[in-house]
mmCIF file of C-alpha atoms in Angstrom:
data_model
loop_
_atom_site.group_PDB
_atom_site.id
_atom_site.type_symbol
_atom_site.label_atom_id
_atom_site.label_comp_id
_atom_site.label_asym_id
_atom_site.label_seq_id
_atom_site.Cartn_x
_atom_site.Cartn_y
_atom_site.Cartn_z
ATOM 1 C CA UNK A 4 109.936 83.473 107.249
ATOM 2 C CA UNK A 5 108.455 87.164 107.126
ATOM 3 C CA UNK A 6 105.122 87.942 106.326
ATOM 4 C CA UNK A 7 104.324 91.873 106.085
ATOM 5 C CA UNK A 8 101.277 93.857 105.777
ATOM 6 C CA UNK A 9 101.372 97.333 104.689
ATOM 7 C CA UNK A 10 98.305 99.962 105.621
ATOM 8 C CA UNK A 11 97.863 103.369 105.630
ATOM 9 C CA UNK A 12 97.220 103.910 101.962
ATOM 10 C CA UNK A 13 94.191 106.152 100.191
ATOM 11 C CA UNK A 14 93.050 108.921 98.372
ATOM 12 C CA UNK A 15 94.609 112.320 98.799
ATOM 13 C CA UNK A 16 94.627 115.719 97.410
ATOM 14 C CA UNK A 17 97.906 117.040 95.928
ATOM 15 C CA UNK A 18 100.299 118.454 98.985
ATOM 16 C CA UNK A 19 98.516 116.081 101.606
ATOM 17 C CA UNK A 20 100.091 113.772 103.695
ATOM 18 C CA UNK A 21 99.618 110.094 104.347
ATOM 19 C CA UNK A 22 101.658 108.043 106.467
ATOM 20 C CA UNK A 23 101.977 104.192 105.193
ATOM 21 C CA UNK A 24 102.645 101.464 108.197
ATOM 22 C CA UNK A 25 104.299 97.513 107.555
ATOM 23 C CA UNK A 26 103.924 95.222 110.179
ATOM 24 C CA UNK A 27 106.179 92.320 110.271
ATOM 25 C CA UNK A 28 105.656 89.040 111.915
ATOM 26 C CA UNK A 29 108.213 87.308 113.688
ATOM 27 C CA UNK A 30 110.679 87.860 116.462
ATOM 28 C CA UNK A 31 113.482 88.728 113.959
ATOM 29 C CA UNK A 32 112.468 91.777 112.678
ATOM 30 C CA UNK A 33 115.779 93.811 113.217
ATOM 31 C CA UNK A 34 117.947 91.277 111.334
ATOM 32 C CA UNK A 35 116.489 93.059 108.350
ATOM 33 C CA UNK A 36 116.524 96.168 106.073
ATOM 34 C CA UNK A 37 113.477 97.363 105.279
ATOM 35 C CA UNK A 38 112.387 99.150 102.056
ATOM 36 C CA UNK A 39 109.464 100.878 100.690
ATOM 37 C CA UNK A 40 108.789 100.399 96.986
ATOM 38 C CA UNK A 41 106.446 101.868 94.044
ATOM 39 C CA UNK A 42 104.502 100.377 91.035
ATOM 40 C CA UNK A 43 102.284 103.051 89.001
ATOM 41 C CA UNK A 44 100.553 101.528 86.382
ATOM 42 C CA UNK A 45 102.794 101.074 82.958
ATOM 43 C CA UNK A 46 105.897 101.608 84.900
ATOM 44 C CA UNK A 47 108.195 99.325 86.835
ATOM 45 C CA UNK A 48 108.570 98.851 90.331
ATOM 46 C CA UNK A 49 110.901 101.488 91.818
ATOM 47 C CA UNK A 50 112.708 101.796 95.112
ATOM 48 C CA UNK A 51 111.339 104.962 97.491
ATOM 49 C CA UNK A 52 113.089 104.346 100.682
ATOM 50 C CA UNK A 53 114.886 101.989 102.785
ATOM 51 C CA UNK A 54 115.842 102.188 106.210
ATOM 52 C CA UNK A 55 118.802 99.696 108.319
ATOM 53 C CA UNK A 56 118.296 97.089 110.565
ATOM 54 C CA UNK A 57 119.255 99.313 113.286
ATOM 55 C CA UNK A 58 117.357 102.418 111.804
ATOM 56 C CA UNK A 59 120.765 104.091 111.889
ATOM 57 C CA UNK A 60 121.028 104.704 107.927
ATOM 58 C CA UNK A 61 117.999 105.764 105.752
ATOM 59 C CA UNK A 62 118.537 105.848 101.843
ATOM 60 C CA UNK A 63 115.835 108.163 99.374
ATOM 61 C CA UNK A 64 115.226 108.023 96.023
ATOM 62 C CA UNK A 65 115.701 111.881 94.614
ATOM 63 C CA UNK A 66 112.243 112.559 93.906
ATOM 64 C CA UNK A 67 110.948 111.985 97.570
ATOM 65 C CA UNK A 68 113.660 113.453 98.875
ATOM 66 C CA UNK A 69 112.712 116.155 101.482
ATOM 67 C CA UNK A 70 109.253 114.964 101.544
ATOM 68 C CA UNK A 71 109.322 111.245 102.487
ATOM 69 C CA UNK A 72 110.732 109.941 105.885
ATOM 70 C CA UNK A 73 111.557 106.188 106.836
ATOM 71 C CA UNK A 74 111.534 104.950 110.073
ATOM 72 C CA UNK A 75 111.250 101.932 112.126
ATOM 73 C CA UNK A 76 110.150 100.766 115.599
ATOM 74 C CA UNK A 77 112.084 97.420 116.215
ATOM 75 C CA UNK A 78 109.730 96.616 119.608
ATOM 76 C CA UNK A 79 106.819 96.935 117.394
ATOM 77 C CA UNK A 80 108.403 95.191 114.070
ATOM 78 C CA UNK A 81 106.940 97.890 112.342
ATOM 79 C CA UNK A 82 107.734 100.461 109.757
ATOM 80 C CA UNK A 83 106.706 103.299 108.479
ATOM 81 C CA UNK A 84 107.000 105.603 105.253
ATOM 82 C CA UNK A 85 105.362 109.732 106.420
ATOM 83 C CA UNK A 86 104.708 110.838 102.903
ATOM 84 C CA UNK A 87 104.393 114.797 103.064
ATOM 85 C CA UNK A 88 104.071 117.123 99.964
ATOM 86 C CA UNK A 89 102.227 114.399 98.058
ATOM 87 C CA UNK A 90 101.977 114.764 94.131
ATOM 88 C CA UNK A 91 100.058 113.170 91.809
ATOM 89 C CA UNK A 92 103.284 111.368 90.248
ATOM 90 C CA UNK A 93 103.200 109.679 93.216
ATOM 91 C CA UNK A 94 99.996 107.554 92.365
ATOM 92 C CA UNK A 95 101.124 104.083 92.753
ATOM 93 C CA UNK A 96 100.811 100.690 94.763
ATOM 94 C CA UNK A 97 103.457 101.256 97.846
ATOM 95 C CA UNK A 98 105.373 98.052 98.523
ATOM 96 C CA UNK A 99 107.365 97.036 101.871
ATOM 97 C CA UNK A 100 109.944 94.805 101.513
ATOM 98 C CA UNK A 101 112.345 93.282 103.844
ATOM 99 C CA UNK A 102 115.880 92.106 103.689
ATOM 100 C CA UNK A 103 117.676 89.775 105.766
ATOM 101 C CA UNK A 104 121.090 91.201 105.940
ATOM 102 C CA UNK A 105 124.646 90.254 108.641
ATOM 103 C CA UNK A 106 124.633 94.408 108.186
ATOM 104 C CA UNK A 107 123.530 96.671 110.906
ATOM 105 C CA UNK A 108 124.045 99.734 108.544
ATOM 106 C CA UNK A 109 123.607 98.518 105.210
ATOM 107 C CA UNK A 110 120.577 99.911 102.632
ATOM 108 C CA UNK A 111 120.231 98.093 99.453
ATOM 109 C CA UNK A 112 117.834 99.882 96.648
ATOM 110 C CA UNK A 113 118.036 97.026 94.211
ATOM 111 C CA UNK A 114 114.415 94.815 94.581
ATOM 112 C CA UNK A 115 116.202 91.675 94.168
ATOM 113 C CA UNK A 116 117.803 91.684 96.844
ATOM 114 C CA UNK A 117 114.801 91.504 99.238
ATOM 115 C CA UNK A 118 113.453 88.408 99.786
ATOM 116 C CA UNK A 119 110.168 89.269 101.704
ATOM 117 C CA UNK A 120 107.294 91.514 100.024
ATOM 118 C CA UNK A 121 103.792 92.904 100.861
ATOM 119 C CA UNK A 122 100.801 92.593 98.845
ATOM 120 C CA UNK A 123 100.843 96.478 98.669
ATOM 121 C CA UNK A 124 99.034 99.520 100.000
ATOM 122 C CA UNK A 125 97.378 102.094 96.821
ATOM 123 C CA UNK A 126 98.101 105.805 97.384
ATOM 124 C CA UNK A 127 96.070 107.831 94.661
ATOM 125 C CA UNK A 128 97.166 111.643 94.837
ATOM 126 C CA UNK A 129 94.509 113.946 92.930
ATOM 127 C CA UNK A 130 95.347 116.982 91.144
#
């Protein structure tokens, strides 16, 4: 069992930066993949970012590409989404999500494959 608790989330002005943190209980935290997800309101929930168990791989979806970094500190069974170049599209509830995974190098994007969620983090970007 996983519990995770995202932070780090506000109200910024269009090309500001925020940097989102997940914090993972347990002492198992780098047998999974971890990914960052998105909900705006109307829309569903999208995959961002995920990072590897071993923080070797890191997978973007195109429109944060450039802007948005994954990482993860497995001594702290944390991780973290630095979210530069915001834009108002971005508005949404950010989700961390963790997957359980035999793979050290493996990034899934698909949300049903991770079985551990947060109760989210809102990031409102202003135009």
């Amino acid at each position: 069992q996983v519990q995770l608790v995202e932070s780090g989330g506000g109200l910024v002005q269009a090309g500001g930066s925020l940097t989102l943190s997940c914090a993972a209980s347990g002492r198992t935290f780098n047998n999974y993949a971890m990914g960052w997800f998105r909900q705006a309101p109307g829309k569903e929930r999208e995959f961002v970012a995920g990072i590897s168990r071993s923080g070797y791989n890191a997978y973007y979806t195109d429109s944060v590409k450039g802007r948005f970094s994954i990482s993860r500190d497995n001594a702290k069974n944390t991780v973290y989404l630095q979210m530069n170049g915001l834009k108002p599209e971005d508005t949404a509830v950010y989700y961390c999500a963790a997957d359980r995974t035999p793979y050290e190098i493996v990034v899934q994007t698909t949300s049903n494959v991770y079985e551990y969620w947060g109760q989210g983090t809102q990031v409102t970007v202003s135009s």
